[in-house]
Each structure stands twice: as C-alpha cells, then as structure tokens.
Coordinates of C-alpha atoms in Angstrom, one line a residue:
Chain A
X1 CA 0.0 0.0 0.0
X2 CA 3.1 2.2 -0.2
X3 CA 1.8 4.3 -3.0
X4 CA -1.8 4.3 -1.8
X5 CA -3.8 6.9 -3.6
X6 CA -7.1 8.1 -2.0
X7 CA -9.2 9.7 -4.6
X8 CA -12.7 10.5 -5.5
X9 CA -14.3 8.6 -2.7
X10 CA -12.4 10.5 -0.2
X11 CA -13.0 13.9 -1.7
X12 CA -16.6 14.2 -0.9
X13 CA -17.5 13.2 2.6
X14 CA -21.1 12.9 3.7
X15 CA -24.3 13.6 1.8
X16 CA -27.6 12.4 3.2
X17 CA -28.7 9.0 1.9
X18 CA -31.5 6.5 2.3
X19 CA -30.8 2.9 3.1
X20 CA -31.2 0.5 0.2
X21 CA -33.7 -2.4 0.6
X22 CA -34.5 -1.2 4.1
X23 CA -37.6 0.9 3.5
X24 CA -39.1 2.1 0.3
X25 CA -38.7 5.7 1.4
X26 CA -37.8 8.2 -1.4
X27 CA -34.1 8.8 -1.7
X28 CA -32.7 12.2 -0.6
X29 CA -32.5 15.3 -2.7
X30 CA -29.3 15.7 -4.6
X31 CA -26.6 16.9 -2.2
X32 CA -24.5 19.9 -3.1
X33 CA -21.7 19.1 -5.6
X34 CA -19.0 20.5 -3.2
X35 CA -19.9 19.1 0.2
X36 CA -17.8 20.4 3.1
X37 CA -14.9 18.1 4.1
X38 CA -16.3 17.8 7.6
X39 CA -19.7 16.5 6.3
X40 CA -21.9 14.2 8.3
X41 CA -20.8 10.9 6.8
X42 CA -17.8 9.1 5.3
X43 CA -17.6 8.4 1.6
X44 CA -19.5 5.2 0.6
X45 CA -16.4 3.0 0.0
X46 CA -15.2 3.8 3.6
X47 CA -18.7 3.3 5.1
X48 CA -18.9 -0.1 3.4
X49 CA -15.4 -1.4 4.2
X50 CA -14.9 -0.1 7.7
X51 CA -18.4 0.1 9.0
X52 CA -20.8 -2.3 7.3
X53 CA -21.7 -5.8 8.6
X54 CA -21.9 -6.7 4.9
X55 CA -18.1 -6.2 4.6
X56 CA -17.4 -7.6 8.1
X57 CA -19.2 -10.8 7.1
X58 CA -17.2 -11.0 3.9
X59 CA -13.9 -10.5 5.7
X60 CA -14.7 -13.0 8.5
X61 CA -15.8 -15.6 5.9
X62 CA -12.5 -15.1 4.0
X63 CA -10.5 -15.6 7.3
X64 CA -12.6 -18.7 8.1
X65 CA -11.9 -20.1 4.6
X66 CA -8.2 -19.6 5.1
X67 CA -8.2 -21.6 8.3
X68 CA -10.3 -24.4 6.8
X69 CA -8.1 -24.6 3.8
X70 CA -4.8 -24.5 5.7
X71 CA -5.8 -27.1 8.3
X72 CA -6.9 -29.4 5.5
X73 CA -3.9 -28.7 3.3
X74 CA -1.3 -29.7 5.8
X75 CA -2.8 -33.1 6.6
X76 CA -0.7 -34.4 3.8
X77 CA 2.5 -32.7 2.8
X78 CA 1.9 -30.7 -0.3
X79 CA 4.4 -31.1 -3.2
X80 CA 4.2 -27.4 -4.1
X81 CA 4.0 -24.1 -2.5
X82 CA 1.5 -21.5 -3.9
X83 CA 4.3 -19.1 -4.7
X84 CA 4.9 -19.0 -8.5
X85 CA 8.3 -20.4 -9.6
X86 CA 10.6 -18.0 -11.4
X87 CA 9.5 -17.6 -15.0
X88 CA 6.1 -19.3 -14.5
X89 CA 3.2 -17.4 -15.9
X90 CA 0.1 -16.8 -13.8
X91 CA -2.1 -18.1 -16.6
X92 CA -0.2 -21.4 -16.6
X93 CA 1.3 -21.5 -13.2
X94 CA 4.1 -23.6 -11.8
X95 CA 5.2 -23.4 -8.3
X96 CA 8.2 -23.4 -5.9
X97 CA 8.6 -26.9 -4.5
X98 CA 7.8 -27.5 -0.8
X99 CA 10.4 -30.2 0.0
X100 CA 10.5 -30.7 3.7
X101 CA 10.4 -27.0 4.5
X102 CA 8.2 -25.8 7.4
X103 CA 4.8 -24.4 6.5
X104 CA 4.1 -20.7 6.2
X105 CA 1.1 -18.5 5.3
X106 CA 2.1 -15.1 3.8
X107 CA -0.1 -12.0 4.1
X108 CA -0.1 -8.4 3.1
X109 CA -0.6 -6.1 6.1
X110 CA -2.7 -3.1 5.0
X111 CA -6.4 -3.9 4.4
X112 CA -5.5 -7.6 4.6
X113 CA -4.7 -8.1 8.3
X114 CA -5.3 -4.6 9.6
X115 CA -7.6 -1.7 8.7
X116 CA -5.8 1.6 8.8
X117 CA -8.5 3.6 10.5
X118 CA -6.3 6.4 11.6
X119 CA -5.1 7.9 8.4
X120 CA -8.1 6.8 6.4
X121 CA -10.4 8.9 8.6
X122 CA -7.8 11.7 8.6
X123 CA -7.5 11.9 4.8
X124 CA -11.3 11.5 4.3
X125 CA -12.4 14.1 6.9
X126 CA -10.1 16.6 5.3
X127 CA -11.0 15.7 1.8
X128 CA -7.4 15.3 0.9
X129 CA -5.6 12.9 -1.4
X130 CA -3.0 10.4 -0.1
X131 CA 0.0 12.1 1.3
X132 CA 3.2 10.0 1.5
X133 CA 4.7 12.1 4.2
X134 CA 1.7 11.6 6.4
X135 CA 1.6 7.9 5.6
X136 CA 5.3 7.6 6.6
X137 CA 4.4 9.1 10.0
X138 CA 1.5 6.6 10.2
X139 CA 3.9 3.7 9.7
X140 CA 6.0 5.0 12.5
X141 CA 3.4 6.1 15.0
X142 CA 0.2 4.2 14.2
X143 CA 0.4 1.4 16.8
X144 CA -2.9 1.2 18.6
X145 CA -4.8 3.1 16.0
X146 CA -5.0 0.3 13.4
X147 CA -7.4 -2.5 14.1
X148 CA -7.2 -6.2 13.2
X149 CA -9.8 -6.9 10.5
X150 CA -12.8 -9.1 11.5
X151 CA -11.7 -12.6 12.3
X152 CA -8.0 -11.9 11.6
X153 CA -6.8 -12.5 15.1
X154 CA -8.6 -15.8 15.3
X155 CA -7.2 -16.7 11.9
X156 CA -3.6 -16.1 12.7
X157 CA -3.9 -17.8 16.0
X158 CA -5.5 -20.9 14.4
X159 CA -2.7 -21.0 11.8
X160 CA 0.0 -20.8 14.5
X161 CA -1.7 -23.4 16.6
X162 CA -1.6 -25.7 13.5
X163 CA 2.2 -25.2 13.3
X164 CA 2.0 -22.7 10.4
X165 CA 4.4 -19.7 10.5
X166 CA 2.5 -16.5 9.8
X167 CA 4.5 -14.0 7.7
X168 CA 3.8 -10.5 6.5
X169 CA 5.0 -9.2 3.1
X170 CA 4.0 -5.6 2.8
X171 CA 5.0 -2.5 0.9
X172 CA 5.4 -0.6 4.1
X173 CA 9.0 0.8 4.4
X174 CA 11.9 -1.2 5.8
X175 CA 13.0 2.1 7.4
X176 CA 9.8 1.9 9.6
X177 CA 10.1 -1.7 10.5
X178 CA 9.7 -1.1 14.3
X179 CA 6.5 0.9 13.8
X180 CA 5.0 -1.8 11.7
X181 CA 6.0 -4.5 14.2
X182 CA 4.4 -2.4 16.9
X183 CA 1.3 -1.8 14.9
X184 CA 0.7 -5.5 14.2
X185 CA 1.3 -6.4 17.8
X186 CA -0.9 -3.6 19.2
X187 CA -3.7 -4.9 16.9
X188 CA -3.5 -8.3 18.6
X189 CA -1.9 -10.1 15.7
X190 CA 1.2 -11.2 17.7
X191 CA 4.9 -10.9 17.1
X192 CA 6.4 -10.2 13.6
X193 CA 10.1 -9.7 13.3
X194 CA 11.7 -7.8 10.4
X195 CA 13.8 -10.2 8.2
X196 CA 12.2 -13.3 9.7
X197 CA 8.4 -12.9 9.7
X198 CA 8.1 -9.4 8.3
X199 CA 9.2 -8.4 4.8
X200 CA 9.2 -4.8 3.8
X201 CA 9.8 -2.6 0.8
X202 CA 13.5 -1.9 0.7
X203 CA 14.5 -5.4 1.9
X204 CA 15.7 -6.1 -1.7
X205 CA 16.1 -4.2 -4.9
X206 CA 12.6 -5.1 -6.2
X207 CA 11.0 -1.8 -5.1
X208 CA 7.2 -2.3 -4.7
X209 CA 7.3 -5.7 -6.4
X210 CA 6.8 -8.4 -3.8
X211 CA 8.0 -11.2 -6.1
X212 CA 11.6 -11.1 -4.8
X213 CA 10.5 -11.2 -1.2
X214 CA 8.1 -14.0 -1.9
X215 CA 10.9 -16.0 -3.5
X216 CA 13.0 -15.4 -0.4
X217 CA 10.3 -16.6 1.8
X218 CA 9.6 -19.6 -0.4
X219 CA 13.2 -20.6 -0.3
X220 CA 12.8 -21.3 3.5
X221 CA 9.1 -22.2 3.8
X222 CA 6.5 -24.3 2.1
X223 CA 4.0 -21.4 1.5
X224 CA 0.5 -22.9 1.6
X225 CA -1.4 -19.5 1.7
X226 CA -1.0 -16.1 0.1
X227 CA -3.5 -13.5 1.2
X228 CA -3.9 -9.9 0.1
X229 CA -6.3 -7.2 -1.1
X230 CA -4.6 -6.6 -4.5
X231 CA -3.4 -8.9 -7.2
X232 CA 0.2 -7.8 -6.6
X233 CA 0.0 -9.7 -3.4
X234 CA 0.0 -12.9 -5.5
X235 CA 2.2 -12.0 -8.5
X236 CA 3.9 -8.9 -9.9
X237 CA 2.7 -10.2 -13.3
X238 CA -0.6 -8.5 -12.6
X239 CA 1.2 -5.2 -12.1
X240 CA 3.3 -5.0 -15.2
X241 CA 3.6 -1.4 -16.3
X242 CA 1.0 -0.3 -18.9
X243 CA -0.7 -3.7 -18.8
X244 CA -4.1 -3.0 -20.4
X245 CA -7.0 -3.3 -18.1
X246 CA -8.6 -6.0 -20.2
X247 CA -5.4 -8.1 -20.1
X248 CA -5.1 -7.7 -16.3
X249 CA -8.7 -8.9 -16.0
X250 CA -8.0 -11.8 -18.4
X251 CA -5.0 -12.9 -16.4
X252 CA -6.8 -12.7 -13.0
X253 CA -9.7 -14.8 -14.3
X254 CA -7.7 -17.2 -16.4
X255 CA -8.1 -21.0 -15.9
X256 CA -4.7 -21.1 -14.1
X257 CA -5.5 -18.5 -11.6
X258 CA -9.1 -19.5 -11.1
X259 CA -7.8 -22.8 -9.8
X260 CA -6.0 -20.9 -7.1
X261 CA -8.6 -18.5 -5.8
X262 CA -9.9 -19.8 -2.4
X263 CA -7.4 -22.7 -2.9
X264 CA -4.2 -21.2 -1.7
X265 CA -4.7 -17.6 -2.9
X266 CA -7.2 -15.6 -0.8
X267 CA -8.4 -12.1 -1.7
X268 CA -9.8 -9.6 0.8
X269 CA -12.3 -6.9 -0.3
X270 CA -10.9 -3.4 -0.6
X271 CA -12.9 -0.9 -2.5
X272 CA -11.2 2.1 -0.8
X273 CA -7.9 2.1 -2.8
X274 CA -6.2 -0.1 -5.3
X275 CA -4.5 -0.3 -8.7
X276 CA -7.9 -0.2 -10.4
X277 CA -8.0 3.5 -9.6
X278 CA -6.5 3.9 -13.1
X279 CA -9.7 2.7 -14.7
X280 CA -11.7 5.1 -16.9
X281 CA -15.4 5.2 -17.7
X282 CA -15.0 2.9 -20.6
X283 CA -12.9 0.4 -18.7
X284 CA -15.6 0.0 -16.0
X285 CA -18.6 0.5 -18.2
X286 CA -18.5 -1.1 -21.7
X287 CA -19.8 1.3 -24.3
X288 CA -22.6 -1.1 -25.5
X289 CA -24.1 -1.0 -22.0
X290 CA -24.8 2.8 -22.0
X291 CA -28.4 3.7 -21.2
X292 CA -30.3 6.8 -20.8
X293 CA -33.9 7.4 -19.5
X294 CA -36.3 9.1 -21.8
X295 CA -37.2 12.5 -20.2
Chain B
X17 CA -32.5 -2.2 -4.4
X18 CA -35.7 -0.4 -4.8
X19 CA -34.7 2.5 -2.5
X20 CA -31.1 2.6 -3.8
X21 CA -29.3 5.7 -2.8
X22 CA -26.2 6.8 -4.7
X23 CA -24.3 9.2 -2.6
X24 CA -20.9 10.6 -2.0
X25 CA -19.1 8.2 -4.2
X26 CA -21.1 9.2 -7.1
X27 CA -20.9 12.9 -6.6
X28 CA -17.3 13.3 -7.5
X29 CA -16.3 11.6 -10.6
X30 CA -12.7 11.3 -11.7
X31 CA -9.6 12.8 -10.0
X32 CA -6.2 11.6 -11.2
X33 CA -4.7 8.9 -9.0
X34 CA -1.8 6.6 -8.8
X35 CA -2.1 2.8 -8.7
X36 CA -1.5 1.3 -5.3
X37 CA 1.3 -1.2 -4.9
X38 CA 2.1 -0.9 -8.6
X39 CA 4.8 1.6 -8.6
X40 CA 6.1 3.9 -5.8
X41 CA 5.3 7.0 -7.8
X42 CA 4.1 9.9 -5.7
X43 CA 0.3 10.3 -5.5
X44 CA -1.3 13.1 -7.5
X45 CA -2.0 16.6 -6.2
X46 CA -5.2 17.2 -4.5
X47 CA -7.9 17.4 -7.1
X48 CA -10.4 20.3 -7.0
X49 CA -13.2 19.9 -4.4
X50 CA -15.9 20.2 -7.0
X51 CA -14.8 18.1 -10.0
X52 CA -16.9 18.3 -13.1
X53 CA -19.5 15.6 -13.4
X54 CA -18.0 14.4 -16.7
X55 CA -14.6 13.9 -15.1
X56 CA -12.1 11.4 -16.4
X57 CA -12.8 8.5 -14.1
X58 CA -15.7 6.9 -12.2
X59 CA -15.8 7.1 -8.4
X60 CA -13.7 4.5 -6.6
X61 CA -16.5 2.3 -5.4
X62 CA -17.7 1.9 -9.0
X63 CA -14.2 1.5 -10.4
X64 CA -13.7 -1.3 -7.9
X65 CA -17.0 -3.1 -8.3
X66 CA -17.6 -2.8 -12.0
X67 CA -14.1 -2.6 -13.3
X68 CA -11.5 -4.3 -11.2
X69 CA -10.2 -7.8 -11.5
X70 CA -10.0 -7.8 -7.7
X71 CA -13.8 -7.5 -7.5
X72 CA -14.3 -9.9 -10.5
X73 CA -12.2 -12.5 -8.7
X74 CA -14.2 -12.1 -5.5
X75 CA -17.5 -12.4 -7.3
X76 CA -16.4 -15.4 -9.4
X77 CA -15.1 -17.2 -6.3
X78 CA -18.4 -16.6 -4.6
X79 CA -20.3 -18.1 -7.5
X80 CA -17.9 -21.1 -7.5
X81 CA -18.5 -21.6 -3.8
X82 CA -22.2 -21.6 -4.4
X83 CA -22.0 -24.3 -7.0
X84 CA -19.6 -26.4 -4.8
X85 CA -21.8 -26.1 -1.8
X86 CA -25.1 -26.8 -3.7
X87 CA -23.7 -29.9 -5.5
X88 CA -22.4 -31.3 -2.2
X89 CA -25.5 -30.3 -0.2
X90 CA -28.0 -32.2 -2.3
X91 CA -26.1 -35.5 -2.3
X92 CA -28.1 -36.3 0.8
X93 CA -31.5 -34.7 1.3
X94 CA -31.2 -31.9 3.9
X95 CA -33.6 -31.8 6.7
X96 CA -33.9 -28.1 6.8
X97 CA -34.0 -25.2 4.3
X98 CA -31.8 -22.2 4.9
X99 CA -34.9 -19.9 5.1
X100 CA -35.5 -19.0 8.8
X101 CA -38.7 -20.4 10.3
X102 CA -41.3 -17.8 11.4
X103 CA -40.3 -16.4 14.8
X104 CA -36.7 -17.8 14.7
X105 CA -34.0 -15.3 15.5
X106 CA -31.0 -14.9 13.2
X107 CA -28.8 -15.2 16.3
X108 CA -30.3 -18.6 17.2
X109 CA -31.7 -19.8 13.9
X110 CA -34.3 -22.4 13.2
X111 CA -35.4 -23.2 9.7
X112 CA -38.3 -24.1 7.4
X113 CA -38.3 -27.9 7.0
X114 CA -37.4 -29.4 3.6
X115 CA -39.6 -32.5 3.6
X116 CA -39.7 -33.9 0.1
X117 CA -39.9 -30.5 -1.6
X118 CA -37.8 -29.9 -4.8
X119 CA -34.6 -28.0 -4.3
X120 CA -34.3 -24.3 -5.0
X121 CA -31.6 -21.5 -4.8
X122 CA -32.9 -18.0 -4.1
X123 CA -31.0 -14.9 -5.2
X124 CA -31.5 -11.2 -5.2
X125 CA -31.2 -9.7 -8.7
X126 CA -29.4 -6.4 -8.5
X127 CA -25.7 -6.5 -7.7
X128 CA -26.2 -10.2 -7.0
X129 CA -26.9 -11.8 -10.4
X130 CA -26.6 -8.6 -12.5
X131 CA -24.7 -5.4 -12.5
X132 CA -26.8 -2.4 -13.4
X133 CA -24.3 -0.7 -15.6
X134 CA -26.8 1.5 -17.4
X135 CA -28.2 3.6 -14.6
X136 CA -25.1 3.4 -12.5
X137 CA -23.0 5.1 -15.2
X138 CA -25.9 7.5 -15.9
X139 CA -26.2 8.7 -12.2
X140 CA -22.5 8.8 -11.7
X141 CA -21.6 10.7 -14.8
X142 CA -24.2 13.4 -14.0
X143 CA -23.2 13.4 -10.3
X144 CA -26.8 12.9 -9.3
X145 CA -28.4 11.0 -6.5
X146 CA -30.6 8.0 -7.1
X147 CA -33.8 9.0 -8.8
X148 CA -36.7 6.5 -8.3
X149 CA -38.4 7.7 -11.5
X150 CA -35.3 6.9 -13.6
X151 CA -34.9 3.6 -11.8
X152 CA -38.5 2.7 -12.7
X153 CA -37.7 3.4 -16.3
X154 CA -34.6 1.2 -16.0
X155 CA -36.6 -1.7 -14.7
X156 CA -38.9 -1.4 -17.7
X157 CA -36.3 -0.7 -20.4
X158 CA -32.9 -2.0 -19.2
X159 CA -32.9 -5.3 -21.0
X160 CA -29.5 -5.7 -22.7
X161 CA -27.8 -2.9 -20.7
X162 CA -27.4 -4.9 -17.5
X163 CA -24.7 -7.6 -17.4
X164 CA -24.5 -10.9 -15.7
X165 CA -21.9 -10.7 -12.9
X166 CA -18.7 -12.6 -13.4
X167 CA -19.4 -16.3 -13.2
X168 CA -23.2 -15.9 -12.6
X169 CA -24.2 -17.5 -15.9
X170 CA -22.1 -20.5 -15.2
X171 CA -23.4 -20.7 -11.7
X172 CA -27.1 -20.6 -12.5
X173 CA -26.5 -23.1 -15.4
X174 CA -24.7 -25.5 -13.0
X175 CA -27.4 -25.3 -10.4
X176 CA -30.1 -26.0 -13.0
X177 CA -28.1 -28.9 -14.4
X178 CA -28.0 -30.3 -10.9
X179 CA -31.8 -30.1 -10.7
X180 CA -32.0 -27.1 -8.5
X181 CA -34.6 -24.4 -9.4
X182 CA -33.1 -20.9 -9.6
X183 CA -35.4 -18.3 -8.1
X184 CA -35.1 -14.5 -7.9
X185 CA -36.5 -12.5 -5.0
X186 CA -35.9 -8.8 -5.6
X187 CA -37.3 -5.5 -4.6
X188 CA -37.8 -4.5 -8.2
X189 CA -41.5 -3.7 -8.7
X190 CA -44.2 -6.2 -9.5
X191 CA -45.6 -3.6 -11.9
X192 CA -42.4 -4.0 -14.0
X193 CA -42.2 -7.8 -14.0
X194 CA -41.9 -8.1 -17.8
X195 CA -38.9 -5.7 -17.8
X196 CA -37.1 -7.6 -15.2
X197 CA -37.8 -11.0 -16.8
X198 CA -36.4 -9.5 -20.1
X199 CA -33.4 -8.0 -18.3
X200 CA -32.4 -11.3 -16.7
X201 CA -32.9 -13.2 -20.0
X202 CA -30.9 -10.7 -22.0
X203 CA -28.1 -11.0 -19.5
X204 CA -27.9 -14.7 -20.3
X205 CA -29.4 -15.9 -17.0
X206 CA -32.3 -17.7 -18.6
X207 CA -36.0 -17.7 -18.0
X208 CA -37.6 -16.3 -14.9
X209 CA -41.4 -16.1 -14.6
X210 CA -43.2 -13.8 -12.2
X211 CA -45.0 -15.7 -9.5
X212 CA -43.1 -18.9 -10.2
X213 CA -39.4 -18.1 -10.3
X214 CA -39.5 -14.3 -9.9
X215 CA -40.7 -12.7 -6.8
X216 CA -41.1 -8.9 -6.7
X217 CA -42.0 -6.1 -4.4
X218 CA -45.7 -5.8 -4.4
X219 CA -46.3 -9.5 -4.6
X220 CA -47.5 -9.4 -1.0
X221 CA -48.2 -6.8 1.7
X222 CA -44.6 -6.9 3.0
X223 CA -43.3 -4.0 1.1
X224 CA -39.5 -4.1 0.8
X225 CA -39.3 -6.9 3.3
X226 CA -38.4 -10.2 1.5
X227 CA -39.4 -12.4 4.5
X228 CA -42.9 -13.0 3.3
X229 CA -41.8 -13.9 -0.2
X230 CA -39.1 -16.1 1.2
X231 CA -41.7 -18.0 3.3
X232 CA -43.9 -18.4 0.1
X233 CA -40.9 -19.9 -1.7
X234 CA -39.9 -22.1 1.2
X235 CA -43.5 -23.5 1.4
X236 CA -42.9 -25.0 -2.1
X237 CA -39.2 -25.6 -2.2
X238 CA -36.3 -26.9 -0.1
X239 CA -34.2 -23.7 -0.3
X240 CA -30.6 -24.7 0.0
X241 CA -29.0 -21.4 -1.0
X242 CA -29.8 -17.7 -0.3
X243 CA -27.6 -15.2 -2.2
X244 CA -27.5 -11.5 -2.0
X245 CA -25.5 -8.3 -1.6
X246 CA -27.3 -7.0 1.5
X247 CA -28.3 -8.6 4.8
X248 CA -32.0 -8.1 4.0
X249 CA -31.5 -10.8 1.4
X250 CA -31.3 -13.3 4.3
X251 CA -33.6 -11.9 6.9
X252 CA -35.6 -8.8 7.5
X253 CA -34.4 -8.9 11.1
X254 CA -31.2 -7.2 10.0
X255 CA -33.3 -4.3 8.6
X256 CA -35.5 -3.5 11.7
X257 CA -36.2 0.2 11.7
X258 CA -33.8 2.2 13.9
X259 CA -31.7 -1.0 14.7
X260 CA -28.5 0.5 16.0
X261 CA -25.4 -0.1 13.8
X262 CA -23.6 -2.0 16.6
X263 CA -26.6 -4.4 17.0
X264 CA -26.8 -4.9 13.3
X265 CA -23.2 -5.8 13.3
X266 CA -23.6 -8.1 16.3
X267 CA -26.5 -10.0 14.7
X268 CA -24.6 -10.4 11.4
X269 CA -21.5 -11.8 13.1
X270 CA -23.3 -13.9 15.8
X271 CA -22.5 -17.5 16.3
X272 CA -25.8 -18.5 14.7
X273 CA -25.3 -16.5 11.5
X274 CA -21.6 -17.2 11.3
X275 CA -22.4 -20.9 10.8
X276 CA -24.5 -19.9 7.8
X277 CA -22.1 -17.7 5.8
X278 CA -20.7 -19.7 2.9
X279 CA -22.8 -22.6 4.1
X280 CA -26.2 -21.8 2.6
X281 CA -26.0 -18.0 2.9
X282 CA -23.7 -16.4 0.3
X283 CA -22.9 -12.6 0.3
X284 CA -21.7 -10.7 -2.8
X285 CA -19.6 -7.6 -2.5
X286 CA -21.4 -4.3 -3.1
X287 CA -19.6 -1.1 -1.9
X288 CA -21.6 1.1 -4.3
X289 CA -24.9 1.3 -2.3
X290 CA -26.5 -0.4 0.7
X291 CA -28.2 0.1 4.0
X292 CA -24.8 1.0 5.6
X293 CA -25.1 4.4 3.9
X294 CA -26.6 5.5 7.1
X295 CA -23.4 5.1 9.0
X296 CA -21.7 8.2 10.4
X297 CA -18.0 8.8 11.1
X298 CA -18.1 7.4 14.6
X299 CA -19.9 4.2 13.3
X300 CA -17.2 3.4 10.8
X301 CA -14.3 4.8 12.8
X302 CA -14.3 4.1 16.6
X303 CA -13.2 7.3 18.4
X304 CA -10.3 5.6 20.1
X305 CA -8.7 5.0 16.7
X306 CA -8.5 8.6 15.8
X307 CA -5.0 9.6 14.7
X308 CA -3.4 12.8 13.5
X309 CA 0.1 13.4 12.1
X310 CA 2.3 15.9 13.8
X311 CA 2.9 18.8 11.4

C-alpha cells in the first residue's frame, strides 16, 4: 500500500442518503456538488469497508476459509508451494517446491490483516488525497490506531496453533520496521520480526514488487497460503507497467489463476484504494451498456 | 435495491490517481473539491466493483463456492431449508423444514446476479443521487444494458443442471415484471417467470421486506441457497427500523449466522450502495482509533 492513492471517494464526505432495501422511502435530494470536508458521513467506500456488517461478514468468511483450507492442506504434505516459480506465468502456473520446508502463510498487512482507520479517517475528513509524508508518519506512530480486521486475530492464532508460521509481506517501508511490528502487535496479531516474519519494501532491490520477497520466503518455507487485497500480493505479473485493463482482467480470471482463488490464494475486499484507480469510464462500463432514460 | 441511494461516491467523478502497490510513484496533487460531473474517471466504489479484476475474482469465487456447496448439499437430502422459520431469531436460527420438496436456490437480482451498468453510469456521470423515476424506467427498459456478474451465468447453469430451481427474490417492482424478466434473460441468465421463479416487491403486503416472499418460496421448495448483496436478502431482522449499527453488526456476526455464511448464505460484495449508507463517522471509525500526524 506504499503508493496508496485516496481519490474520488475521499474527496466528498457525507451527503444524506437512504438505506437500500430497508424501506421504500424516497431517496434524498441531490446533495451539493462540493460538500464540506467535515460532512456528516464518510464516503461510501469507507462506510462499506470499515463500517458495514456486509463487509465484516465477507472478511470474516475469508478468514474462516483460510483456516479451513490450511488445516486441510497440511494433513498431507503438499508437493508445491503456492508461490509461483521464477518464469512461470500466472495463466499457466508452476510453483516453488515444498520439499521438507516448514509451513508458512504469507499475508499483506494493510487492508488484509489490519484496517488503517487512523489515516483513512484523517484523509477523508479533510477531503485530501493520499500524502506519502503523512503515511510515513503513520507507519512510524500508528500502533494502537489500526485494528485487526474481523476474524484476523482468530485466523492467525489458528494457523499458528496448527504449526504454520504467519509471515507478513508488505510495501510498508523497511525504514519503519519497528513501527509496523508495533502496529501489528498492538492490533492483537502477535509478534512479527523484520527479516524473519516481516518483509518490507526496501528489503531487496525489487521496489514495490513483492516477487523477490516471496521467493526469499519460499526458499525457506512451504508457503500454503497467500493472502492480500490486491493482485500484486500474488504475483507482480498483474502489475506490469502499462498492462491494459482487459489483459489484467483476463490474467486474473484465467483458468490457471481461477484454480488458485480460495485454494491457496485468498483475496480480501478493498474498494477504498487499489491499482484499479487507473480505470476510466469505458474500462468499468462497456460502451454497449450505456443507457439513458427518456425524459 | 428499490430504494437505492447513490451518494458521496457518485458525486465526485474522476480525479487523477496513482495505482497502489504498482509503482512507488508519488500520488497526485489534491484534485479540486468540485470536480466536473464528466470527469475522467468513475468514483472509486464503481471503479472497484464494475471494473477491477480484484472484484471480479471475488464475485467469481463466490459463484464457484455456491456451486460447490449446492452440489455437495443435495447428495443427501437436507432436513432443513436455509430460510428462517417464522419467529426464529437470526442469532439462534431455526429453519423451514425441507420435507420432500424440490430444491431451490434463491437470489437477489441487482448486484447479486446482474450489475446495473446503465443507470449506475448515468447517475455517476451526472453526479446525481438515485432517482426512483429513472430507476423505474430502468426496470422497464434496461434489458440488454445490464450484465450478468462474473461467473453468474455458469453458476445458474450449473445449479439448474443439478436439478435445482433458480429463483429471484428482488425489490424490483411487480408492476415492471416483464422488464425484469427481459433483463435477466438478456443478461444470459435464462428464464424467470413472475409468480413462479421471480418474486417482486408488491407480490405481497410486506413492502420491501423479503421475508414473506421467502416464506412463500420455502413453502414449495427446499431452499438450500440464499444469495444477496445485503443482509436483507437473508432476513428482515437485519433491517429492523432504527436498529443501532452496533446491534446490526452483532447480529450479522453472531454464532448463529456465522455458521451460515458460505454454508447456505452467500454474500456478494457491493460497496456502491447499501443500508450501511446511514453510517456516520463514529460508526465506521471508533473514536479511540483517531490519529493525526504531527505537522
């Protein structure tokens, strides 16, 4: 999440609204186009992710699936890790071998194990875009102000109880390792140690690509679980520069990757920020689906 | 989705942004507070849901889980439906009996089987709130402009091939039954017939509550699957008027309901609209998690 960008959804806070499917009351009047930054309500993406039972249920169920899968998976020693082998394409995957290595589950941190409530509210209330200097402070000082996501503490505890090492691979900065260790501990997720169970941007020359760090982890562990909120938490092949949106979609839904979702690769919902923020109108809405009412 | 409200996320369209975890490029400057309605990009919640591979993967995986569960579930005749019995609380559920009734799977339509691309783009591009008169036109004329969600066509086809009747229970209006039948058919989801496999608001005196319609369906079918994007697709108990946010959350994550998620009850992601639009800052962001950078 190092280059997190908070955009449209954070710019307009508030605006009265009616609950959907709750009561057939008429929806509210159109709110002003430039609502004040201190408006009464958070933007919808933040309301949904951080506040709704609908999102909490989805996150809890994902954590429950991870535990179910992991406990079943280690009953017989797997031949392969779920980390792609060097040179293997995500559409025709091949994997790092497990050998007799100990088991590990590898997770992103931000919006995968923890929700970053502190800076998300800060940015949204002020109607400001992501500020890397403020984020850097957050990495250093956020302990106690981030929360474990619903079911995440139970999930990591269950994996550890089953003898699986829980490892974090995040694009938080290596320079702020202590802050991130403290943040994870304060959220109730236990001990993570930089270089052993915590891998950070700057640990190698790969920049924001997590592939190199995944390879490092897979050289020591049989990785049975990868968990994240963005496709880059599974392979950097999804994040190739200038990869067209349609090709990124095709890769993520190819036969090869479809076999992995919920079966080693686990994706958490995050509509608040992500690489899809590049998408334009015609990427999200095919032109043949345009519709207008008659007035 | 009858009283759909499109709010903050739809008001500000566009705003340049950097991809997260793709490259460590600095985020964009703060866009103007009142961006033009024809801005370059959709609001983030719409980008995510309708455009991102991250959301497509989550939806496809949910559809795959439904098929896996259903096929396994009917190998032995279940004693109980997953529709709550009258008077049973969601926190201590009891269910309608199955007897020898034929199997059915019951789904919401909007943002559960189909994505309403037509009016969503229309509202968002204009920066307007939900307009029930426009929505009514959409129900009547939207056929061909809504799309089946990722994996939904395969899902309904697999259920039907297994001998399971696929039924829609939606808060679209009974007055527009033909339009909704046409919309579902045009999206590739097959035939739904009002009063037999399509239940609509106005079919009974329950208004937007789907409980009565669910009871009607469960009187004729052994319902093994409920699918939706909002908790009201499972029980109206989640939608009791003035239910405090914390109690709604507690109900949705109670031991009773937790046993049902992914095991009969299947929830699709929808950060674009929902009953959680009522949530204020302190509902989504507990006060003890407030954080500010030092400047």
